[in-house]
Each structure stands twice: as C-alpha cells, then as structure tokens.
CSV table of C-alpha atoms in Angstrom, one decimal:
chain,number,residue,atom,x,y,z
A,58,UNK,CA,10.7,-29.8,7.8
A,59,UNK,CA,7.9,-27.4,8.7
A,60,UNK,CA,8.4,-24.1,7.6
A,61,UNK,CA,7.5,-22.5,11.3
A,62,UNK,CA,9.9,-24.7,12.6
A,63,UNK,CA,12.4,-24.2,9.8
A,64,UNK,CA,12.4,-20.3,10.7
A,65,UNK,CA,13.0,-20.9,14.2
A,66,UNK,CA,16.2,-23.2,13.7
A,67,UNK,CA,17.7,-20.8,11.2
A,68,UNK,CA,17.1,-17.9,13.7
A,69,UNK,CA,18.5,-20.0,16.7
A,70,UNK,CA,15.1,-20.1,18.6
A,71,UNK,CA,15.3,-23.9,19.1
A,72,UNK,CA,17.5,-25.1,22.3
A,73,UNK,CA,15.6,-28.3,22.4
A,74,UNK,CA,12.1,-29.9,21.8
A,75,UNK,CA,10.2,-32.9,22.0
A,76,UNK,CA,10.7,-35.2,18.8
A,77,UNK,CA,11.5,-33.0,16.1
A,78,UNK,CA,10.0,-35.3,13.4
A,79,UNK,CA,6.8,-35.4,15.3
A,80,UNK,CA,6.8,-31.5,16.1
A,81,UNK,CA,7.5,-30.7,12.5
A,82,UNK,CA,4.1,-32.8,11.8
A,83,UNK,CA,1.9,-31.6,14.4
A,84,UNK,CA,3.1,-28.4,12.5
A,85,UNK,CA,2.1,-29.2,9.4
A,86,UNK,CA,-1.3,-30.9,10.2
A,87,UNK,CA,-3.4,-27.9,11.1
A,88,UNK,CA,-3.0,-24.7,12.6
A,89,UNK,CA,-1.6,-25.9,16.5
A,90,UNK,CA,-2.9,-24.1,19.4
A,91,UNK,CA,0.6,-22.9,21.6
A,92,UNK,CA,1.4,-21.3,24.9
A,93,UNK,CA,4.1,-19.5,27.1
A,94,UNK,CA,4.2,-18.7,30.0
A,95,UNK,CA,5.4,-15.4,32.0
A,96,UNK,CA,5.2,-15.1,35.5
A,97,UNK,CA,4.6,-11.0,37.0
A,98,UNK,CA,7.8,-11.2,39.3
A,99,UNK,CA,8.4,-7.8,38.5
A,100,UNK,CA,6.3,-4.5,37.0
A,101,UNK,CA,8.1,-4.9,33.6
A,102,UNK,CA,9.4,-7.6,31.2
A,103,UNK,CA,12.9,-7.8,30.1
A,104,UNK,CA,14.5,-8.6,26.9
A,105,UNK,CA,14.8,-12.5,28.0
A,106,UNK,CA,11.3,-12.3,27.7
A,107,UNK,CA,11.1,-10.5,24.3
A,108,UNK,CA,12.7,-13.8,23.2
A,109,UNK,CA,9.4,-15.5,24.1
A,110,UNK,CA,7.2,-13.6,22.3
A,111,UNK,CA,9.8,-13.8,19.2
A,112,UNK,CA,8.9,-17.1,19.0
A,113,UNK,CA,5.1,-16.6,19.3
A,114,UNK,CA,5.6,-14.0,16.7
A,115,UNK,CA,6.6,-16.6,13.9
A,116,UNK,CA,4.5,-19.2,15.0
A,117,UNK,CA,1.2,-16.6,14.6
A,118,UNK,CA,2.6,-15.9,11.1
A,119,UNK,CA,2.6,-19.3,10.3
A,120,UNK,CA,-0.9,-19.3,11.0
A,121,UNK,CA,-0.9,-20.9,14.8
A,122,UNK,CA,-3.1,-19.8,17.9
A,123,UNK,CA,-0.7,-18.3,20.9
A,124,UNK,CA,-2.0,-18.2,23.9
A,125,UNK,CA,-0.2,-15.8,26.3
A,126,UNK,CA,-0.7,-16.8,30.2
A,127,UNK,CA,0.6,-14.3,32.6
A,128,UNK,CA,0.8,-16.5,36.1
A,129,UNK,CA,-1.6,-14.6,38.5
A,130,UNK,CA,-1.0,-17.6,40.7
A,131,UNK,CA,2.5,-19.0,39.8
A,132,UNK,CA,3.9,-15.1,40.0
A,133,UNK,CA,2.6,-15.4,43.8
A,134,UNK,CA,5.2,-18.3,44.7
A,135,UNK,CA,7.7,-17.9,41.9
A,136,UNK,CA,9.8,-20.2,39.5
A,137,UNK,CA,13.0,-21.6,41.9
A,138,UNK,CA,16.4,-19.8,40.7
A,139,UNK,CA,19.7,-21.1,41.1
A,140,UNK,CA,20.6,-18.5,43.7
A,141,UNK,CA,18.6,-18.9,46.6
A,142,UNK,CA,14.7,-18.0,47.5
A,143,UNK,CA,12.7,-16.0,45.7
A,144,UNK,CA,10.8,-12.7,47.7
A,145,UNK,CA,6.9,-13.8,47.3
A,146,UNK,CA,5.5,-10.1,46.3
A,147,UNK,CA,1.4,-9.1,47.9
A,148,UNK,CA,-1.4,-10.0,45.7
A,149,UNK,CA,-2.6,-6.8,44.9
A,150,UNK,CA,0.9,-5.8,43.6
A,151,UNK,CA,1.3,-9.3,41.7
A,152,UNK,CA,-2.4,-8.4,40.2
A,153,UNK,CA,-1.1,-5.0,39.1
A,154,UNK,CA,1.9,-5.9,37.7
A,155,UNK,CA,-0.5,-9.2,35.9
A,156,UNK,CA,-2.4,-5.8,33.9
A,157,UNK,CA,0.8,-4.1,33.1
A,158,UNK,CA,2.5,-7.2,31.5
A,159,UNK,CA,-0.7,-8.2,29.7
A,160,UNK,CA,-0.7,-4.5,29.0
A,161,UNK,CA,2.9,-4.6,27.6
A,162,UNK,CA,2.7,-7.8,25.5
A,163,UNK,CA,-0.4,-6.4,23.8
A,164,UNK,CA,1.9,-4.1,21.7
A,165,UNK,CA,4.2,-7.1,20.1
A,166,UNK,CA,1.0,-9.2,19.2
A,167,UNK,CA,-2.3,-9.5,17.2
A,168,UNK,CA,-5.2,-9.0,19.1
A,169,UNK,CA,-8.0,-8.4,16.5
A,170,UNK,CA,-8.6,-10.3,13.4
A,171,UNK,CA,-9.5,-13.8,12.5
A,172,UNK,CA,-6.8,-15.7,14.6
A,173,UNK,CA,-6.6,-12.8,17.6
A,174,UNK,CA,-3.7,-14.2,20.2
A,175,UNK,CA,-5.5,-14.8,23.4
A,176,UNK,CA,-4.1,-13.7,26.9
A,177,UNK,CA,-5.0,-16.3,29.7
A,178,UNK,CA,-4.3,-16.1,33.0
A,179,UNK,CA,-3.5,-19.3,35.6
A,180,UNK,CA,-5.8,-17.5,38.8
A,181,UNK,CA,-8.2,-18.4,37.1
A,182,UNK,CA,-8.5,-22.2,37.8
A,183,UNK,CA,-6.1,-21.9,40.6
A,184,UNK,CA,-8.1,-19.5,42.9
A,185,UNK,CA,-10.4,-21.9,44.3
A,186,UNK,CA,-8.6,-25.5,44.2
A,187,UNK,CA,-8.9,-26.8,47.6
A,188,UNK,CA,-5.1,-28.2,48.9
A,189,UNK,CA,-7.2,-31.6,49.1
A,190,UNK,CA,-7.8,-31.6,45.6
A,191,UNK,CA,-4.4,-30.6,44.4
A,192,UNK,CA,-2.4,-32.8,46.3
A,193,UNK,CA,-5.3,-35.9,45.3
A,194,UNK,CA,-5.6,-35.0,41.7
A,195,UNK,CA,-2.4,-33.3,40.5
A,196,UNK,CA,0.2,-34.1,43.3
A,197,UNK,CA,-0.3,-38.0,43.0
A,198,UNK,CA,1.0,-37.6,39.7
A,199,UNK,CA,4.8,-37.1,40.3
A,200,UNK,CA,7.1,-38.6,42.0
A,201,UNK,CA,9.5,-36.8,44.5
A,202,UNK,CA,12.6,-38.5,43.1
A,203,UNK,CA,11.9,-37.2,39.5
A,204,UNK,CA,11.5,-33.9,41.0
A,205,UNK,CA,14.8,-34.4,43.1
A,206,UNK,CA,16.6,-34.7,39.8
A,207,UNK,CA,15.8,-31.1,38.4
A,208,UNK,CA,18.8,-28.9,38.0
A,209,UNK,CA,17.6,-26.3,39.2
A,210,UNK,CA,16.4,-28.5,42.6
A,211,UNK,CA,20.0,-30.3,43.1
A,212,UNK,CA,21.8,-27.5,42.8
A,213,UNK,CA,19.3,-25.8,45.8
A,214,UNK,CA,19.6,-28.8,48.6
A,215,UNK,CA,22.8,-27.6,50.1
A,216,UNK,CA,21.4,-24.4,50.5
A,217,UNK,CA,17.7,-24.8,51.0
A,218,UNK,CA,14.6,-25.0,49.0
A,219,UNK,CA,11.2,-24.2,50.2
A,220,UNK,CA,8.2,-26.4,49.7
A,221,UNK,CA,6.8,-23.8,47.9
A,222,UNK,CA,9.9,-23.4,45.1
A,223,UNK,CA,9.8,-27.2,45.6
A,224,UNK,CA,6.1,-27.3,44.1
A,225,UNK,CA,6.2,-24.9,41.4
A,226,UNK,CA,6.8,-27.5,39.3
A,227,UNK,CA,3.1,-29.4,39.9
A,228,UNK,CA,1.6,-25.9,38.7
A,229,UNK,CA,3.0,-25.2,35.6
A,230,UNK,CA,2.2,-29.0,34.8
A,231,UNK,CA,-1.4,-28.3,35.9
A,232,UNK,CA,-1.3,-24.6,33.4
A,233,UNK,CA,-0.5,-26.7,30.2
A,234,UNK,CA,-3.3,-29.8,31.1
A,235,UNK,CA,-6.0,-27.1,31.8
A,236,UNK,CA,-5.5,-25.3,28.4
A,237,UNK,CA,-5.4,-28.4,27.1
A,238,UNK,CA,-9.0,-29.1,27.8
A,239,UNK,CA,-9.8,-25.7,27.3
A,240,UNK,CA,-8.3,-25.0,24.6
A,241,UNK,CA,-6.9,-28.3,22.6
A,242,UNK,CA,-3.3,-26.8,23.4
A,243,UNK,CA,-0.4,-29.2,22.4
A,244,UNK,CA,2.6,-27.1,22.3
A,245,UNK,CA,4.3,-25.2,25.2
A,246,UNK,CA,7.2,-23.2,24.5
A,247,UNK,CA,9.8,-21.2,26.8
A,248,UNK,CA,12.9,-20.5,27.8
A,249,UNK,CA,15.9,-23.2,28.1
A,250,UNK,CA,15.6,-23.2,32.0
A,251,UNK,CA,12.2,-24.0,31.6
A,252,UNK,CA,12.5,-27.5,30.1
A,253,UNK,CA,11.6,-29.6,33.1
A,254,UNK,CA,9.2,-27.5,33.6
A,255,UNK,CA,7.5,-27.9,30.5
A,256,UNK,CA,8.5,-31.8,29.8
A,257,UNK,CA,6.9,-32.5,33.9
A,258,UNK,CA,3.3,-30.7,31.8
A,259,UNK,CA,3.7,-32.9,28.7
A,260,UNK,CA,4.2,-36.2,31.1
A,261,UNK,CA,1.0,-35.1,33.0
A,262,UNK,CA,-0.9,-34.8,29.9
A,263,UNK,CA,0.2,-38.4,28.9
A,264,UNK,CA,-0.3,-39.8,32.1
A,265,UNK,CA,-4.1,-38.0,32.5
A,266,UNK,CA,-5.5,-37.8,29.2
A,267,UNK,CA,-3.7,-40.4,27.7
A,268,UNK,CA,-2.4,-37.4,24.6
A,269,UNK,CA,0.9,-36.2,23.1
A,270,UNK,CA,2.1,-32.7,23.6
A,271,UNK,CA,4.7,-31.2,22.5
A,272,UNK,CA,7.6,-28.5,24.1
A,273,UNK,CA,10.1,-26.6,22.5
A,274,UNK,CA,12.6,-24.4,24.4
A,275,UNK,CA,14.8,-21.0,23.0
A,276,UNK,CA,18.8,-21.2,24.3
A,277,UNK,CA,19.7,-18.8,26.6
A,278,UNK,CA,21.1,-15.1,25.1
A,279,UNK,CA,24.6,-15.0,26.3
A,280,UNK,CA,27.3,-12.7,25.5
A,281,UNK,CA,30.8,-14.1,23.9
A,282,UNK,CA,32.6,-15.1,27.4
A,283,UNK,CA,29.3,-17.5,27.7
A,284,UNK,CA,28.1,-15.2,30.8
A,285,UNK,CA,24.2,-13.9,30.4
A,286,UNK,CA,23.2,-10.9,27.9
A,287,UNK,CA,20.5,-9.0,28.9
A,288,UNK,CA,22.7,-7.0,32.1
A,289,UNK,CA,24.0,-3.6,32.4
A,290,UNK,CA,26.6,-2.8,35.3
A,291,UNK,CA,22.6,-1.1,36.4
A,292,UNK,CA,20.7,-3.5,36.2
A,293,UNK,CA,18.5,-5.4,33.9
A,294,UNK,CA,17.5,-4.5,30.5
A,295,UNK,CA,13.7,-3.7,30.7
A,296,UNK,CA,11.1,-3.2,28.2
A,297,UNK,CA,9.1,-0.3,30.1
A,298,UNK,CA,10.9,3.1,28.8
A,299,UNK,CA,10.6,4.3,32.8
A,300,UNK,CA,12.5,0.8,33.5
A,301,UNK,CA,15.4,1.2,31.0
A,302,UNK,CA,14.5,4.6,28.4
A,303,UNK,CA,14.8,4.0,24.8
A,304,UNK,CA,18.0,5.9,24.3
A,305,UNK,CA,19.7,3.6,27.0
A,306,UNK,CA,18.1,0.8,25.3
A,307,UNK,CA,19.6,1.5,21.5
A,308,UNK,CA,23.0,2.2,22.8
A,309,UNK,CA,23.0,-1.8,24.7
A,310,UNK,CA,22.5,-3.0,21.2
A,311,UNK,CA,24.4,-0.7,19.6
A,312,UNK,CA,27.3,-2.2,21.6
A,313,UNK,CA,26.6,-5.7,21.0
A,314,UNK,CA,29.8,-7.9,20.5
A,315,UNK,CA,31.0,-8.6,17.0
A,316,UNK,CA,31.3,-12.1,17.9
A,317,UNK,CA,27.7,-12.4,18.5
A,318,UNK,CA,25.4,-9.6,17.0
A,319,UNK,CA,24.6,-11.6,14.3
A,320,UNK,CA,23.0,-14.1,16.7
A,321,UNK,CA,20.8,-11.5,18.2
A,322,UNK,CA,19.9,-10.1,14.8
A,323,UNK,CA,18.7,-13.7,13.7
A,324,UNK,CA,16.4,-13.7,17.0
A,325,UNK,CA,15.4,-9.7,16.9
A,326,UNK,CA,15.1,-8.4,13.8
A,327,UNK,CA,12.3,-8.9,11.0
A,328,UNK,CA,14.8,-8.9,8.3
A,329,UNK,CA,15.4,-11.7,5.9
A,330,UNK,CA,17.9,-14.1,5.9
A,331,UNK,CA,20.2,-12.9,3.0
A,332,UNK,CA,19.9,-9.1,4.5
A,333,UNK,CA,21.4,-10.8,7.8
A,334,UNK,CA,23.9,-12.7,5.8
A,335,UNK,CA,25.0,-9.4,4.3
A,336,UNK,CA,25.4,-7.7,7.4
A,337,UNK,CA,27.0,-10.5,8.9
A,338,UNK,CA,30.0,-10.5,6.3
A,339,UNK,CA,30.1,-6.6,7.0
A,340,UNK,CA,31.1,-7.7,10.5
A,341,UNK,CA,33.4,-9.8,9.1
A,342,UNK,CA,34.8,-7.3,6.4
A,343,UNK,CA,34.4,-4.0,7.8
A,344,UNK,CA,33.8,-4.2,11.7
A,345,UNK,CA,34.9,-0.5,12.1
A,346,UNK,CA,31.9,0.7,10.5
A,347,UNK,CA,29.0,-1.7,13.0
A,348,UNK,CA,26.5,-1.7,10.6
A,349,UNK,CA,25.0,-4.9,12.2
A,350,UNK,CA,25.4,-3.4,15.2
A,351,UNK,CA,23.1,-0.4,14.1
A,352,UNK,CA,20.9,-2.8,12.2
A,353,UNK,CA,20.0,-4.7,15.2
A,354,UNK,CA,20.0,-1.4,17.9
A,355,UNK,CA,17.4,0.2,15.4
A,356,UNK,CA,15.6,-2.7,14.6
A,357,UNK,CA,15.0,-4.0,18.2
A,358,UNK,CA,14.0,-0.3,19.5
A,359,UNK,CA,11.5,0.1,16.8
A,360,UNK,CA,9.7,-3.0,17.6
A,361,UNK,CA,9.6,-2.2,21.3
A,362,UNK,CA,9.8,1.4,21.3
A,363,UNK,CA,8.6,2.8,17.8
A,364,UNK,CA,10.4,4.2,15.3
A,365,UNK,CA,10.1,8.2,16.8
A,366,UNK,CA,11.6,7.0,20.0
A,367,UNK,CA,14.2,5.5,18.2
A,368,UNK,CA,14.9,8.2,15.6
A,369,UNK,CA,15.0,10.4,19.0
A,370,UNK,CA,17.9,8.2,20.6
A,371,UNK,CA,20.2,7.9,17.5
A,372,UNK,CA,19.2,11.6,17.2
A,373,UNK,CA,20.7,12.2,20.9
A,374,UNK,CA,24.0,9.9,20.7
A,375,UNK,CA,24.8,12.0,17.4
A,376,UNK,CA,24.5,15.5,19.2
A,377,UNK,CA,26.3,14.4,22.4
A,378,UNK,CA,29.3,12.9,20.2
A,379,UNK,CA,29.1,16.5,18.4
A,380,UNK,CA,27.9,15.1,15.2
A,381,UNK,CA,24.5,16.9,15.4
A,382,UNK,CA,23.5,20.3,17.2
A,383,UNK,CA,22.4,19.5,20.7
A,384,UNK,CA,20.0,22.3,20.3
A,385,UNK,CA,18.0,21.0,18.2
A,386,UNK,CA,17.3,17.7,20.8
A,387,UNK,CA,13.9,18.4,22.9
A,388,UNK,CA,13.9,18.6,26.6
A,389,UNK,CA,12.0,14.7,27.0
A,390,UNK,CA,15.1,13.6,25.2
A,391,UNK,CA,17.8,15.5,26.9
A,392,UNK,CA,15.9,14.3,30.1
A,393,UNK,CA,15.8,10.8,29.2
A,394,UNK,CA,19.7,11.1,28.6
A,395,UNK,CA,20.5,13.3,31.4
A,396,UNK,CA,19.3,9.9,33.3
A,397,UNK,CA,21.9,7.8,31.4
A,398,UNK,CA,24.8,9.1,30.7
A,399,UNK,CA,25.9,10.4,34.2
A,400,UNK,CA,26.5,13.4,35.9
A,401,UNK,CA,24.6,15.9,38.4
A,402,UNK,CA,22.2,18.5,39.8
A,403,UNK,CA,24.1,21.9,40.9
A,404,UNK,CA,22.1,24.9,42.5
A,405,UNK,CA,22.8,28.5,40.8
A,406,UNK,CA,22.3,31.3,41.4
A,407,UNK,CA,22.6,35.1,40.0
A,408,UNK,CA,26.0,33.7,39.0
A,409,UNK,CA,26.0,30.0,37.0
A,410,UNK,CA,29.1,27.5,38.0
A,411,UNK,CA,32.5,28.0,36.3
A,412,UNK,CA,32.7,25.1,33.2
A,413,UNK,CA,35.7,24.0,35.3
A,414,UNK,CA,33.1,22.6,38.1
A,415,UNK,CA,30.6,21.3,35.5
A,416,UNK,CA,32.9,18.7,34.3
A,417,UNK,CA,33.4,17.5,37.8
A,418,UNK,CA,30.1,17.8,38.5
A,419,UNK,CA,29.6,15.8,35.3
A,420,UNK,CA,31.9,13.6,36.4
A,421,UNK,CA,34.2,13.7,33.3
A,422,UNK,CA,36.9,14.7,35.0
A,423,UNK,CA,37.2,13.6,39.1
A,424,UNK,CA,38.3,16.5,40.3
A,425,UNK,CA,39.2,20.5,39.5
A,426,UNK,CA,42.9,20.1,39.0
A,427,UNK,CA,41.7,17.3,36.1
A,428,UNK,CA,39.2,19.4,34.3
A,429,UNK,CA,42.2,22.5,34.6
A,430,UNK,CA,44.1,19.9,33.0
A,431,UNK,CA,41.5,18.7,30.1
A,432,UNK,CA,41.5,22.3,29.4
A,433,UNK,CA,44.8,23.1,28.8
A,434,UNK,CA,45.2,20.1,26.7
A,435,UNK,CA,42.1,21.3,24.3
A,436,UNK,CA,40.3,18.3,25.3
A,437,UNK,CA,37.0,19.5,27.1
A,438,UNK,CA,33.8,20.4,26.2
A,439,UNK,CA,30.7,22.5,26.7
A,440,UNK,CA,28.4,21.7,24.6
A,441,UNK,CA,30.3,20.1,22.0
A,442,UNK,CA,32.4,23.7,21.8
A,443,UNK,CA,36.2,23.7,22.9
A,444,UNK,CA,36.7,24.9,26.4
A,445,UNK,CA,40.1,27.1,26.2
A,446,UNK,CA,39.8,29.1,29.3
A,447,UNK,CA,40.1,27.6,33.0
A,448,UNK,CA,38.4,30.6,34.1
A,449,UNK,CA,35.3,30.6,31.6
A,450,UNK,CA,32.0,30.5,33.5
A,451,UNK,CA,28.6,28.8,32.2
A,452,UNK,CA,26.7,31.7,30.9
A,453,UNK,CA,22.4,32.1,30.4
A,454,UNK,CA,22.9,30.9,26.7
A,455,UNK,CA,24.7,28.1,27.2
A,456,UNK,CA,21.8,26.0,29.1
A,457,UNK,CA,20.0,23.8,26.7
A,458,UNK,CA,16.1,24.3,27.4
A,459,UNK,CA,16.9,26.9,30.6
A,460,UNK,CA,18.2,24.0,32.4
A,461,UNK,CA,20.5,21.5,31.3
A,462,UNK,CA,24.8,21.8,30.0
A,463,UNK,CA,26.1,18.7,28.1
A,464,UNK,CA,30.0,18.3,28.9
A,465,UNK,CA,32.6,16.1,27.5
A,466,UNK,CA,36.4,14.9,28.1
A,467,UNK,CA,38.2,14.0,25.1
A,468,UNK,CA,35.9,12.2,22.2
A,469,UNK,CA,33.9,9.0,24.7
A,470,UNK,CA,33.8,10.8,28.1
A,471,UNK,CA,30.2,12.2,28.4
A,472,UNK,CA,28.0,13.9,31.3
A,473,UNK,CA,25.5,16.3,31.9
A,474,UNK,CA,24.6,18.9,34.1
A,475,UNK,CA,21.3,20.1,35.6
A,476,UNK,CA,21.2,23.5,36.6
A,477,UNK,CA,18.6,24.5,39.2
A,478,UNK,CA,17.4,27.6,40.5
C-alpha cells in the first residue's frame, strides 16, 4: 500500500475511490498531479472544507502536486443540494468571494518552494465557450439517463430541478479533462457527495482521451446520532474569525462527543498515530478530564487561527469559568466573547444598573424576581465575585476595559454586559 494512501485510510480520509490497487500505484510511480475543487458559494469556507485541504495536506507531504481550483464559473450556478435550488449570487460578488477563498486557502498550503501548490480557477476556460461548443463537444458526451440516476438528481424530480443544477455535472467533468491537458492531472479528490461528480470527470477523460484517472472521496463529518458536524444552533462553523471568532471556534471542538473525537482528531490534528492512540484510551479511561477533547480544540485552532489566537480563547473560557482573572483578558478578546456567549447592551448613565438587572440583561437569569433569587441562594456572579446583596449596584471599577461586566448563574450559566454611555 502506498504510504499517502496508507495515511489517509488510517485517518478516515477515504469514503471511496477508484481501484484501490491501481490508486496505490499511480501513487507510487511518481509524484501525481491532484485537484479539488471549491466552489465561492459563500465569502468564507467552513470546516467541511478544511477536510479538503486535509487531504491535500498529506498528499503534498508525500511529495504530490495539488492544484487548488476555486469555481469562478461553477460558484455562478452552484452544485444541486438535496433541499431545493440554490440562490445564483452576481459575478462581481462570486469574483470577490473567488480572492478571499484563494486568499484563505493560502494559509493551510505551500506556496513557495520546489513543488509550490498551484491555485487554478475554472473562469478561465469557461469564460468564452460558446453554448454551441459546449453542448457539441462536452454535452454529447453523457447521457441524460446516467445523469437521471444521481442521488442527488432523483431525490430533486418531485420537487424541481433546474437545467442549470441539472448541468452542473457536464462542468465539473469538463474542470478535471482541462487540467488534465494542462496539467497531466489524474487524481480528483473531494467530498463524499461529490462522487458522481468526480467518477462523470474520470468517464469523460476515458471516453475523450482514451486515459485513466483516478478519484478518491473523504466521508462526511457527522456527529454520533449520524446527523452532520460542522453546525451550531447559529449557524455554520466558518473559518474567517469575523464568520465564526476563534474563541467560538475552540469551544465547538472543545465539546466534541466522546463517541467521536477521536475521529476528528485522526482527520485534524498533525499528531502521530500512537499520540492519538493515547488520547483515545484517555477517552476511554478518564473521560471527565477531555484531554482529547482539548487536544483536538487546540490543535485545530492553531492550524486555522494561530497559536496566539488560540492561547487567547482558552485564556478567555478560563477567566469567564473563574479560573483566571478576567482582568487580565484584553478588550479584542472580551469583544470577541461578548459576541458569543450572550447577553446585551444597557445605556448608563451618572448612575450604572443594579447587578440585579445585569443578569437579566445578561440573560442568566430571565427575569428580576430570578436573579433576586440567584442571589439569595449564593449563586450569582459579577465578575467571577459572589453577589450577596439584591440591592448592590455595578460601580466604575467593576467595568472591565470602561465598558464591559461579565455575569454568571451558578458554575455554566454565562453572559455579558455592555455598558454604554
């Protein structure tokens, strides 16, 4: 077995490929040209997307060529989902989100050196193909009952499917034959949902130029009731620290299942495969202390964040829990938190709110009589200190950086408040 390919089982990056014999090979013959594919449907890439370039990590350490094509065409129409019809986005804002992705992939790859990974982009041999020649030299190709049979197709007749979804298909196929004459390419690789996809580009190539290509495809991430990971009850989980910050990012990892974090830390994490063996049986042993969950949550933000922004995040969980002193956190961070962990803007004046309607506004407790309540019961707090008096009022000293009050309701319950004036 190829040692690329070897990795790549071992971390779970393999759903399926063409002929693994054959693949493991091609591998082995010489270093193998690759590509994947990722279409600007949006200013930011997710963490389904970090999976891709996973893989293109190992295979450039095995001493491969990636190329990386963001779809200036194919982001214009839009890969069919299961749901319904996609929202086809204005060229000017697909073309600005093609610079940011290109932009953001940069940072996970090499781009200098003697094998630099190579960013392509479909526009350019779409742009000016006449309909004529499409349909005469790439339609011809496939046949309408084939393309009838995709999942992704069937499970869109009831409802509807455009043309345009309907085609999407014929362009990906023509993405992998152009950078194969370009660029000798003979491996495509993606995500599970992409398979007929990339086996319609491979049957293209046969049928055309009369070559083998290989595919390979990465499972979906799901979380242990089979449903997808990669959601937050707001949203997606975004690369871009404006899209989803770094301290919101660390704690979705940090809360990775049991079941599964060793999973993700086979697909995220640089580390080797007897230090995720280790950390696995701590899962097993010792699950209390989630030191695969940390592993992974600090691993995974480093890569995508950097190690300060990640120091800054475990640094701002510890002082909200009251394990650190929230004074010491600076006002990006407590910003970047203020955004996450809930709560709200009140207008002061000469006098500042009583603590009573800072956990309300906060919304640790839901209303007056339940933050009177937490009080009495010694279980509120202003920053991290005991409330004991119903009647204590936020004071000057208390605002961290002039503006901001961290409150809390027994040891989970967490908000902040904004003071303005």
């Amino acid at each position: 077995m190829n040692a690329v390919l070897d990795e790549l089982l071992w971390r779970g990056l393999v759903a399926d490929s063409t002929d693994r014999e054959a693949l493991s090979a091609h591998l082995d013959a010489g270093p193998v040209t690759s590509y994947v594919g990722f279409d600007p449907t949006a200013p930011s890439l997710h963490i389904g997307h970090l999976v891709q370039l996973m893989v293109v990590r190992h295979l450039y350490a095995g001493g491969h060529r990636p190329l990386l094509l963001v779809g200036g065409s194919t982001g214009l129409i839009g890969d069919p989902k299961q749901t319904g019809e996609r929202v086809m986005n204005g060229r000017e804002v697909v073309a600005g989100w093609v610079e940011r992705l290109r932009e953001q992939m940069s940072r996970f790859v090499e781009l200098s050196g003697p094998n630099p990974v190579r960013f392509v982009n479909n526009y350019d041999w779409t742009a000016e193909l006449s309909t004529l020649d499409f349909l005469r030299e790439v339609g011809k190709h496939f046949s309408i009952n084939r393309m009838l049979d995709r999942d992704v197709v069937a499970r869109r007749l009831d409802s509807g499917i455009s043309y345009t979804e309907f085609s999407y298909v014929l362009l990906q196929s023509l993405d992998y034959h152009e950078l194969f004459k370009r660029y000798g390419c003979t491996l495509q690789s993606g995500a599970q949902d992409q398979w007929g996809n990339i086996t319609a580009g491979i049957d293209y190539i046969r049928r055309t130029e009369r070559a083998t290509v290989h595919g390979l495809v990465t499972p979906l991430l799901t979380k242990a009731d089979g449903s997808k990971y990669g959601k937050t009850e707001s949203g997606t989980v975004w690369l871009d620290p404006q899209l989803t910050s770094p301290y919101a990012f660390h704690q979705f990892f940090l809360n990775a299942e049991d079941a599964k974090v060793a999973e993700y830390l086979k697909v995220f994490s640089p580390r080797s495969r007897e230090e995720i063996d280790d950390l696995a049986r701590q899962v097993s042993e010792a699950p209390q202390l989630r030191a695969a969950q940390r592993a992974l949550a600090d691993d995974i933000t480093d890569l995508v964040h950097g190690e300060s922004e990640r120091r800054a995040a475990v640094a701002a969980a510890a002082a909200l829990f009251g394990r650190s002193e929230l004074s010491e956190l600076p006002v990006s961070t407590l910003s970047q938190v203020a955004g996450e962990v809930g709560g709200g803007k009140v207008e002061a004046g000469a006098e500042l709110p009583l603590v009573v309607d800072a956990l309300v506004t906060g919304s640790v407790t839901d209303s007056k009589g339940a933050a009177r309540r937490a009080i009495t019961e010694g279980g509120a707090y202003l920053n991290n200190q005991k409330v004991t008096d119903v009647e204590q009022r936020v004071t000057d000293t208390d605002l961290l950086h002039g503006r901001y009050l961290v409150v809390r309701r027994g040891k989970k319950t967490v908000g902040m408040v904004e003071v303005v004036r």
